[in-house]
Structure formats: C-alpha cells, structure tokens
Coordinates of C-alpha atoms and ligand atoms in Angstrom, one line a residue:
M1 CA 0.0 0.1 0.0
Q2 CA 1.2 3.6 -0.8
N3 CA 2.0 6.0 1.8
H4 CA -0.1 9.0 2.2
V5 CA 1.8 12.3 1.9
I6 CA -0.1 15.0 3.7
M7 CA 0.9 18.6 4.3
L8 CA -0.3 21.2 6.7
A9 CA 0.5 24.7 5.8
D10 CA 0.1 27.5 8.5
F11 CA 0.8 31.1 7.3
D12 CA 3.5 32.9 9.6
Y13 CA 2.3 35.7 12.0
F14 CA -0.4 35.9 9.5
F15 CA -2.5 39.2 10.3
A16 CA 0.7 41.0 11.0
Q17 CA 2.4 39.7 7.7
C18 CA -0.5 40.9 5.8
E19 CA -0.1 44.4 7.3
E20 CA 3.7 44.2 6.5
L21 CA 2.7 43.3 2.9
R22 CA 0.7 46.5 2.2
N23 CA 3.2 48.5 4.3
P24 CA 6.6 47.3 3.2
T25 CA 8.4 50.0 5.2
I26 CA 7.4 48.6 8.7
K27 CA 9.0 45.2 8.0
D28 CA 11.9 45.6 10.5
K29 CA 9.8 47.2 13.3
P30 CA 7.6 45.6 15.9
V31 CA 4.1 45.2 14.2
V32 CA 1.2 44.4 16.4
V33 CA -2.5 43.8 15.1
G34 CA -5.1 44.4 17.8
V35 CA -8.9 44.1 18.4
Y36 CA -9.8 47.4 19.9
S37 CA -12.8 47.2 22.3
G38 CA -13.2 50.9 21.9
R39 CA -13.7 51.8 25.7
T40 CA -10.5 53.7 25.9
E41 CA -7.7 54.3 23.3
D42 CA -5.8 51.2 24.3
S43 CA -8.3 48.8 25.5
G44 CA -8.5 45.5 23.7
A45 CA -6.4 42.5 23.1
V46 CA -3.5 41.6 20.7
S47 CA -4.6 39.5 17.9
T48 CA -1.2 38.7 16.7
S49 CA 2.2 40.3 16.3
N50 CA 5.3 39.9 13.9
Y51 CA 8.5 38.1 15.1
V52 CA 10.2 41.3 16.0
A53 CA 7.4 42.2 18.5
R54 CA 7.4 38.7 19.9
K55 CA 11.0 39.2 20.8
Y56 CA 9.9 41.9 23.4
G57 CA 7.3 39.4 24.8
V58 CA 4.2 40.4 23.0
K59 CA 1.8 37.5 22.5
S60 CA -1.7 36.8 21.0
G61 CA -4.5 37.6 23.5
M62 CA -2.4 39.9 25.6
P63 CA -4.0 43.2 26.5
L64 CA -3.0 46.0 24.3
F65 CA -1.8 48.3 27.0
L66 CA 0.5 45.7 28.2
A67 CA 2.0 45.1 24.5
K68 CA 2.4 49.0 24.3
R69 CA 4.3 48.9 27.5
K70 CA 6.5 46.2 26.5
L71 CA 7.3 48.0 23.2
E72 CA 7.9 51.4 24.9
G73 CA 10.7 53.2 23.4
T74 CA 10.7 51.1 20.0
D75 CA 9.3 52.3 16.8
A76 CA 6.4 49.7 17.0
V77 CA 3.4 50.0 14.6
F78 CA -0.1 49.1 15.7
F79 CA -3.1 48.1 13.5
H80 CA -6.7 47.4 13.8
V81 CA -7.7 43.9 12.6
D82 CA -9.1 43.9 8.9
H83 CA -10.4 40.6 8.6
E84 CA -12.0 41.5 5.1
Y85 CA -8.3 42.2 3.7
Y86 CA -6.6 39.0 5.5
E87 CA -9.4 36.8 4.0
Q88 CA -8.8 38.1 0.6
I89 CA -5.0 37.2 0.8
S90 CA -6.1 33.8 2.4
N91 CA -8.3 33.0 -0.5
R92 CA -5.7 33.9 -3.1
I93 CA -3.2 31.4 -1.4
M94 CA -5.8 28.8 -1.1
E95 CA -6.4 29.0 -4.7
I96 CA -2.7 28.5 -5.4
F97 CA -2.7 25.5 -3.1
R98 CA -5.6 24.0 -4.9
G99 CA -3.5 23.6 -8.0
Y100 CA -0.8 21.7 -6.0
A101 CA -3.1 19.1 -4.2
T102 CA -5.6 16.4 -5.1
N103 CA -7.5 17.4 -2.0
L104 CA -7.4 20.7 0.0
E105 CA -8.9 21.2 3.4
Q106 CA -8.9 24.6 4.7
V107 CA -9.2 24.7 8.4
S108 CA -9.0 28.4 9.3
V109 CA -8.2 31.6 7.6
D110 CA -4.4 30.8 7.8
E111 CA -4.2 27.0 7.7
A112 CA -4.9 24.3 5.2
Y113 CA -4.2 20.6 4.8
L114 CA -3.0 19.5 1.3
D115 CA -3.1 15.9 0.2
V116 CA -0.1 15.6 -2.2
T117 CA 0.2 11.8 -2.3
E118 CA -0.1 11.5 -6.1
Q119 CA 1.9 14.6 -6.8
V120 CA 4.8 13.3 -5.1
E121 CA 4.2 9.6 -5.7
G122 CA 4.2 8.7 -2.1
S123 CA 7.7 9.9 -1.6
F124 CA 8.8 11.9 1.4
E125 CA 12.0 12.9 -0.4
K126 CA 10.1 14.4 -3.3
A127 CA 7.7 16.1 -0.7
G128 CA 10.5 18.2 0.6
E129 CA 11.2 19.7 -2.8
Y130 CA 7.5 19.9 -3.6
A131 CA 6.9 21.8 -0.4
Q132 CA 9.8 24.3 -1.3
K133 CA 8.2 24.8 -4.6
I134 CA 4.9 25.7 -3.2
K135 CA 6.4 28.0 -0.8
A136 CA 8.5 29.8 -3.4
D137 CA 5.4 30.0 -5.7
V138 CA 3.2 31.6 -3.1
K139 CA 6.1 34.0 -1.9
R140 CA 6.4 35.1 -5.6
Q141 CA 2.7 35.5 -6.4
V142 CA 1.3 36.8 -3.2
G143 CA 4.4 37.6 -1.1
I144 CA 3.4 35.8 2.1
S145 CA 5.6 33.3 3.9
F146 CA 4.3 30.1 5.7
T147 CA 5.3 27.0 7.4
I148 CA 4.7 23.5 6.2
G149 CA 4.6 20.2 8.1
V150 CA 4.6 17.1 6.2
G151 CA 3.6 13.6 7.6
P152 CA 1.8 10.3 6.8
N153 CA -1.4 11.8 8.2
K154 CA -3.0 15.1 9.3
L155 CA -2.2 14.6 13.0
I156 CA 1.6 14.2 12.2
A157 CA 1.5 17.0 9.6
K158 CA 0.0 19.4 12.2
I159 CA 2.4 18.6 14.9
A160 CA 5.3 18.7 12.5
C161 CA 4.2 22.2 11.4
D162 CA 4.0 23.5 14.9
S163 CA 7.5 22.3 15.7
Q164 CA 9.4 24.8 13.8
K165 CA 8.1 28.3 12.7
P166 CA 8.4 30.8 11.0
D167 CA 9.0 29.9 7.3
G168 CA 9.7 26.3 8.5
L169 CA 9.6 23.0 6.8
T170 CA 9.6 19.8 8.8
I171 CA 9.1 16.4 7.4
I172 CA 8.2 13.4 9.4
K173 CA 8.5 10.1 7.6
P174 CA 5.9 7.3 8.6
E175 CA 8.8 5.2 10.2
E176 CA 9.7 8.4 12.3
A177 CA 6.2 9.3 13.5
E178 CA 6.1 7.4 16.7
A179 CA 9.4 8.6 17.9
F180 CA 8.6 12.1 16.8
L181 CA 5.7 12.1 19.1
A182 CA 6.8 10.1 22.1
P183 CA 8.7 12.9 24.0
L184 CA 6.1 15.6 23.4
P185 CA 3.7 16.5 26.2
V186 CA 0.2 15.4 25.6
D187 CA -1.4 18.6 25.2
R188 CA 0.2 18.9 21.7
L189 CA -2.5 16.6 20.6
L190 CA -5.6 18.1 19.3
G191 CA -8.4 17.8 21.8
V192 CA -6.1 17.6 24.8
G193 CA -6.9 20.8 26.7
K194 CA -6.3 22.0 30.3
K195 CA -8.8 19.6 31.9
T196 CA -7.6 16.6 30.0
T197 CA -4.1 17.4 30.6
T198 CA -4.6 17.6 34.4
R199 CA -6.8 14.4 34.4
M200 CA -4.0 12.5 32.4
E201 CA -1.4 13.8 34.7
Q202 CA -3.2 12.3 37.7
M203 CA -3.2 8.9 35.7
G204 CA 0.6 9.3 35.4
I205 CA 0.5 10.3 31.8
K206 CA 2.7 13.2 30.9
T207 CA 4.1 12.6 27.3
I208 CA 2.5 11.1 24.3
S209 CA 4.7 8.1 24.9
D210 CA 3.1 7.5 28.2
L211 CA -0.3 7.9 26.6
A212 CA 0.6 5.3 23.7
K213 CA 1.5 2.8 26.3
Y214 CA -1.5 3.3 28.5
D215 CA -4.2 0.6 28.5
C216 CA -6.7 1.6 25.8
Q217 CA -9.6 0.0 27.8
R218 CA -8.9 2.1 30.7
L219 CA -8.8 5.2 28.7
I220 CA -12.2 4.4 27.3
E221 CA -13.4 4.0 31.1
V222 CA -12.2 7.4 31.8
F223 CA -12.9 9.4 28.7
G224 CA -15.7 7.5 27.0
K225 CA -15.4 5.2 23.9
A226 CA -14.9 7.8 21.2
L227 CA -12.3 10.0 23.0
G228 CA -10.4 7.1 24.7
I229 CA -9.9 5.4 21.2
Y230 CA -8.9 8.6 19.7
F231 CA -6.3 9.4 22.3
H232 CA -5.0 5.9 22.0
N233 CA -4.8 6.0 18.3
A234 CA -3.4 9.5 18.2
A235 CA -0.6 8.7 20.5
N236 CA 0.3 5.9 18.4
A237 CA 0.4 8.2 15.5
V238 CA -2.5 6.6 13.9
D239 CA -4.9 9.0 12.1
N240 CA -7.1 7.8 9.2
E241 CA -9.0 11.2 8.8
P242 CA -9.0 12.1 5.0
V243 CA -8.3 15.5 3.7
Q244 CA -11.5 16.8 2.6
E245 CA -13.0 20.0 1.3
Q246 CA -15.3 21.5 3.9
G247 CA -18.0 22.2 1.5
E248 CA -19.1 25.7 0.7
A249 CA -18.8 28.8 2.8
E250 CA -20.5 28.6 6.3
S251 CA -21.6 32.2 5.7
I252 CA -22.4 34.8 3.2
S253 CA -21.7 38.4 4.0
R254 CA -21.2 41.9 2.5
I255 CA -19.6 45.0 4.1
G256 CA -19.6 48.5 3.0
T257 CA -18.6 52.0 4.2
L258 CA -21.2 54.6 4.7
K259 CA -20.9 57.9 3.0
Q260 CA -20.6 59.5 6.4
D261 CA -20.7 58.6 9.9
T262 CA -24.1 58.5 11.1
R263 CA -26.7 57.3 13.8
D264 CA -29.5 57.7 11.3
L265 CA -31.4 54.4 10.9
A266 CA -32.8 55.2 7.6
F267 CA -29.4 56.3 6.2
I268 CA -27.7 53.0 7.6
L269 CA -30.6 50.8 6.1
Q270 CA -30.2 52.3 2.8
K271 CA -26.7 51.0 2.7
T272 CA -27.7 47.6 4.4
N273 CA -30.5 47.2 1.9
E274 CA -28.1 47.3 -1.0
L275 CA -25.7 44.8 0.7
T276 CA -28.8 42.5 1.4
E277 CA -29.8 42.5 -2.3
D278 CA -26.4 40.9 -3.0
I279 CA -26.6 38.6 -0.2
A280 CA -30.0 37.3 -1.2
Q281 CA -29.0 36.8 -4.8
E282 CA -26.1 34.7 -3.8
V283 CA -28.2 32.7 -1.4
A284 CA -30.8 32.0 -4.1
E285 CA -28.1 31.1 -6.6
K286 CA -26.6 28.5 -4.2
G287 CA -30.1 27.3 -3.1
L288 CA -29.4 27.8 0.5
S289 CA -31.6 28.4 3.6
F290 CA -30.3 30.1 6.6
K291 CA -30.9 30.1 10.3
T292 CA -29.1 33.2 11.4
V293 CA -28.9 37.0 10.5
S294 CA -26.2 39.2 11.8
I295 CA -25.1 42.7 11.4
Y296 CA -21.7 44.0 11.8
M297 CA -20.6 47.7 12.2
V298 CA -17.3 49.6 12.7
L299 CA -18.0 52.7 14.8
T300 CA -16.3 56.1 14.7
D301 CA -13.8 55.0 17.2
L302 CA -13.0 52.1 14.8
S303 CA -14.2 49.5 17.1
S304 CA -16.2 46.8 15.5
K305 CA -19.5 45.2 16.8
T306 CA -21.6 42.4 15.8
R307 CA -25.3 41.5 16.7
S308 CA -27.0 38.2 15.7
I309 CA -30.6 36.9 15.6
T310 CA -31.3 33.1 15.3
L311 CA -34.6 32.5 13.4
E312 CA -37.3 30.4 14.8
Q313 CA -37.2 28.4 11.3
L314 CA -35.0 28.4 8.3
A315 CA -35.6 31.1 5.7
K316 CA -34.3 32.0 2.2
D317 CA -36.0 35.2 1.4
K318 CA -34.6 38.8 1.3
E319 CA -37.5 40.1 3.3
T320 CA -36.4 38.0 6.4
I321 CA -32.9 39.5 6.1
L322 CA -34.2 43.0 5.7
R323 CA -36.5 42.7 8.6
N324 CA -34.1 41.3 11.0
T325 CA -31.3 43.6 10.0
R326 CA -33.6 46.6 10.6
S327 CA -34.5 45.3 14.2
L328 CA -30.9 44.5 15.0
F329 CA -29.8 48.0 14.0
E330 CA -32.7 49.6 15.9
K331 CA -31.7 47.9 19.0
F332 CA -28.1 48.4 18.7
L333 CA -28.6 52.3 18.1
G334 CA -30.6 52.2 21.4
E335 CA -27.8 50.7 23.2
S336 CA -24.7 52.8 21.7
T337 CA -24.0 56.6 21.4
L338 CA -21.4 56.2 18.9
E339 CA -21.7 56.9 15.2
V340 CA -21.5 54.2 12.7
R341 CA -18.9 54.3 10.0
R342 CA -19.0 50.8 8.2
V343 CA -21.9 48.3 8.1
G344 CA -22.2 44.6 7.2
V345 CA -24.9 42.0 6.9
K346 CA -24.3 38.3 7.2
V347 CA -26.5 35.2 6.9
S348 CA -25.2 31.9 8.2
G349 CA -26.5 28.6 9.7
F350 CA -27.0 27.2 6.1
S351 CA -28.9 24.2 5.4
R352 CA -29.8 22.1 2.3
E353 CA -31.0 18.6 2.6
E354 CA -28.5 17.8 5.1
P355 CA -26.8 19.9 7.9
R356 CA -23.1 20.6 7.1
Q357 CA -20.3 20.3 9.3
K358 CA -19.4 23.8 10.7
K359 CA -15.9 25.2 10.1
L360 CA -14.0 26.8 13.1
T361 CA -13.8 30.2 12.0
S362 CA -15.6 33.0 10.4
F363 CA -14.4 36.6 9.6
F364 CA -17.2 38.0 11.8
Q365 CA -15.8 36.5 14.8
T366 CA -14.4 39.5 16.5
A367 CA -13.6 39.5 20.1
Ligands
LIG1 N1 -5.6 35.2 16.0 C1 -6.3 35.9 17.0 N2 -6.2 35.8 18.3 C2 -5.5 34.8 18.9 C3 -4.8 33.9 17.9 C4 -4.8 34.1 16.6 O1 -6.8 37.0 16.4 N3 -5.5 34.6 20.2 C5 -5.5 35.4 14.6 C6 -4.3 36.2 14.3 C7 -3.4 35.3 13.6 C8 -4.2 34.2 13.1 O2 -5.4 34.2 14.0 O3 -2.6 36.0 12.6 C9 -3.6 32.9 12.9 O4 -3.2 32.5 14.3 P1 -2.0 31.5 14.5 O5 -2.2 31.0 15.8 O6 -1.7 30.6 13.4 O7 -0.8 32.6 14.7 P2 0.0 33.5 13.7 O8 -0.3 33.2 12.3 O9 -0.2 35.0 14.0 O10 1.5 33.2 14.1 P3 2.3 31.8 13.9 O11 3.6 32.5 13.0 O12 2.7 31.6 15.1 O13 1.5 30.9 13.1
LIG2 CA1 -2.8 29.0 12.5
LIG3 CA1 -0.1 31.0 11.5

C-alpha cells in the first residue's frame, strides 16, 4: 500500500504579515495587530504580532496596553484587525494550493491541509522539494511566507508544522512518526486541553509516549469510547481522517462603508439594503436556507461590533434578512451612542438537505 503524504500549511504571523505586505516600510519594526474594544484608546487585545514584536514578549491575547508597555521606546506600529483584507489574501493562497493538491481542506483563515500523495508519488524525499516549490510560488505570487509540516497523516503534519516556525519545513516520515511524538507533552495533541491534561497527569500520563503505552480499555473507561479510542490512536501516530473539502462557505456576508458617519437608521438601512440585495442573490443562486442573520458595524472610534439573531425557522428570502437587519440596528442604536462608519450583513447557519459540518472560523468572529 502506498504512503499518504499530507501537508499542513500555516501562514506565519498571519494578520501582522498581511499588514507588512501592504506597508513594506514597517517590516523591520515591531508590528502588532489588535482588536480594539473601543472603551478607551488602548483597551482591547493583541490579535497577533510579527516576530520582531514577539522578541519583546508580545503574545496573542495579551491586553493591548501591556503590549504597548513592552514595546515602549521602540518604533512599534499598531493596526486594527482588518478581517476582510486578510481573508482576501488567504483566498488567493488557497487558490494556489488547490493547483498543488488532490484534496485541499482549509481549516482556518491561515491553515490548510493538502493531500499531495499523487503529486509526489508517495515519496517523502520528493515532498520536501515539492513543499519548497509551493512556498516559493506563493511567495512570488502573493508575497506571504508560511510554514509546512509534512507527515503520513493530518495529525503528524499538524504537529510537525507546529515544531518549527516561521518559514519552516518539517518532514516526518512514517517510520519516524512514533518516535517524533513520543517525548512531546500530551497537550500537543488536538483535543487535549487543560482539563484533560490535568486528568491525564493524575493518571501518570505526561508525554505522548506515556499515553501510547496506556491501556486503551482504561482510557475508554475514563474518557468515554470515542475520545478514549481517539487518544489511544493519536498517541500511536494513527490517524485515518481524510483530507477533504469542507463544503461551501459557512456564511455569506457583505460589508460597505457609509458615505458619512451616522446614527440615522434610515441612512444605515439604505446601505444595508443594498448589501442585502447581493446576499439574497447569492443565497438564491446557491439554493441555501439560513438560520441566522447578523449585522456588523465599525463605529467612529474604529471598534467593531456584531449582533445576531437566530430565526425560529429556516428562511431563504430577502424580506427576512431586511426585517431582522432593521430590528438589530434599531436595538443596537438604542444601546450605543457612537456613530456608525461601516456596516455589514451576514447570513449563516445554512442548510440544504443535510446539515453541514461547521468550520471553526468566520471573519465576523471579532472578540
Ligand atoms: N488570532 C487571533 N487571536 C488569537 C490567536 C490568533 O486573532 N489569540 C488570529 C491572528 C493570527 C491568526 O489568527 O494571525 C492565525 O493564528 P496563529 O495561531 O496561526 O498565529 P499567527 O499566524 O499569528 O502566528 P504563527 O507564525 O505563530 O503561526
Ligand atoms: Ca494557524
Ligand atoms: Ca499562523
């Protein structure tokens, strides 16, 4: 039987690298991308930062004021997140990936699995050159660098990818997989969070090797059948999950900038009605029904907000979007005193005949 050759590509310091791409002069400075909550000038959290800023101790999730303090005295540059732009860059790279793989599975805005078994004829030697070629091509066409992990399955590719960043390339051959995993702490496995780590520690399991040797029946007793078997297999480098397309987008949305900042409902709705026209058309073309309607706004202080409403039943018509958008904005304007600068409308929770598996990310997910 032929080996599978699976790659995971993860874009380096992605949001910050996108900002560097459109502002080439900042490349050597600390770059921080933040989600600004809008309460005070510096309230909010770091979304990500480039590696220069990381040297000063800046981390994703850190309060912005703390990042500012760590970067005091440097020529650091701060940006507000711009999901729309990052998603455009991401889509361009994903399109390039598609040309290099039999199957592509995008897992987030900055990560995708590529099944390249056929392209490299099952050879891990060829996979190395092939990965370099993909990296060079994306760098040339889009200007973004990323890290690749290569392995005989998704599990190994992911952990290989995490082991050396940025601009990394780590290749783990099938016969190396178990030894590669063995010394790593169990929380490197997908699905092993804080709680599970603590529980496993109590059972005397610290490394993946400990977990691999642990009695599978006992794992099932503690974690239940599905998880117990998953942990046992994962620790033994066994993962048979295919690389597969996630189906179509999980949401359809449009965003636009208002001609002027305003709190006038009619003025806002004029814009969102235009956006809704587009959305309704796409929904109809794709034959979808949706369960959720959301609005998105960027306020004068550049903070962004979203509000959603879950419908009692699936809908597919424009009127439902218009009606719910209106009531969400009415409610929002009653709660906030700031003027609105940009607005967006989104429908999600799609269904056709069967419910589809949901993807983990959405560009509206702002903190
Ligand atoms: N992100 C975020 N908040 C977090 C973590 C991540 O908003 N707490 C966003 C910004 C990142 C993007 O998701 O650019 C991808 O996340 P990664 O964890 O892959 O981190 P980066 O791409 O920023 O850095 P790395 O080079 O470590 O992959
Ligand atoms: Ca990532
Ligand atoms: Ca990344």
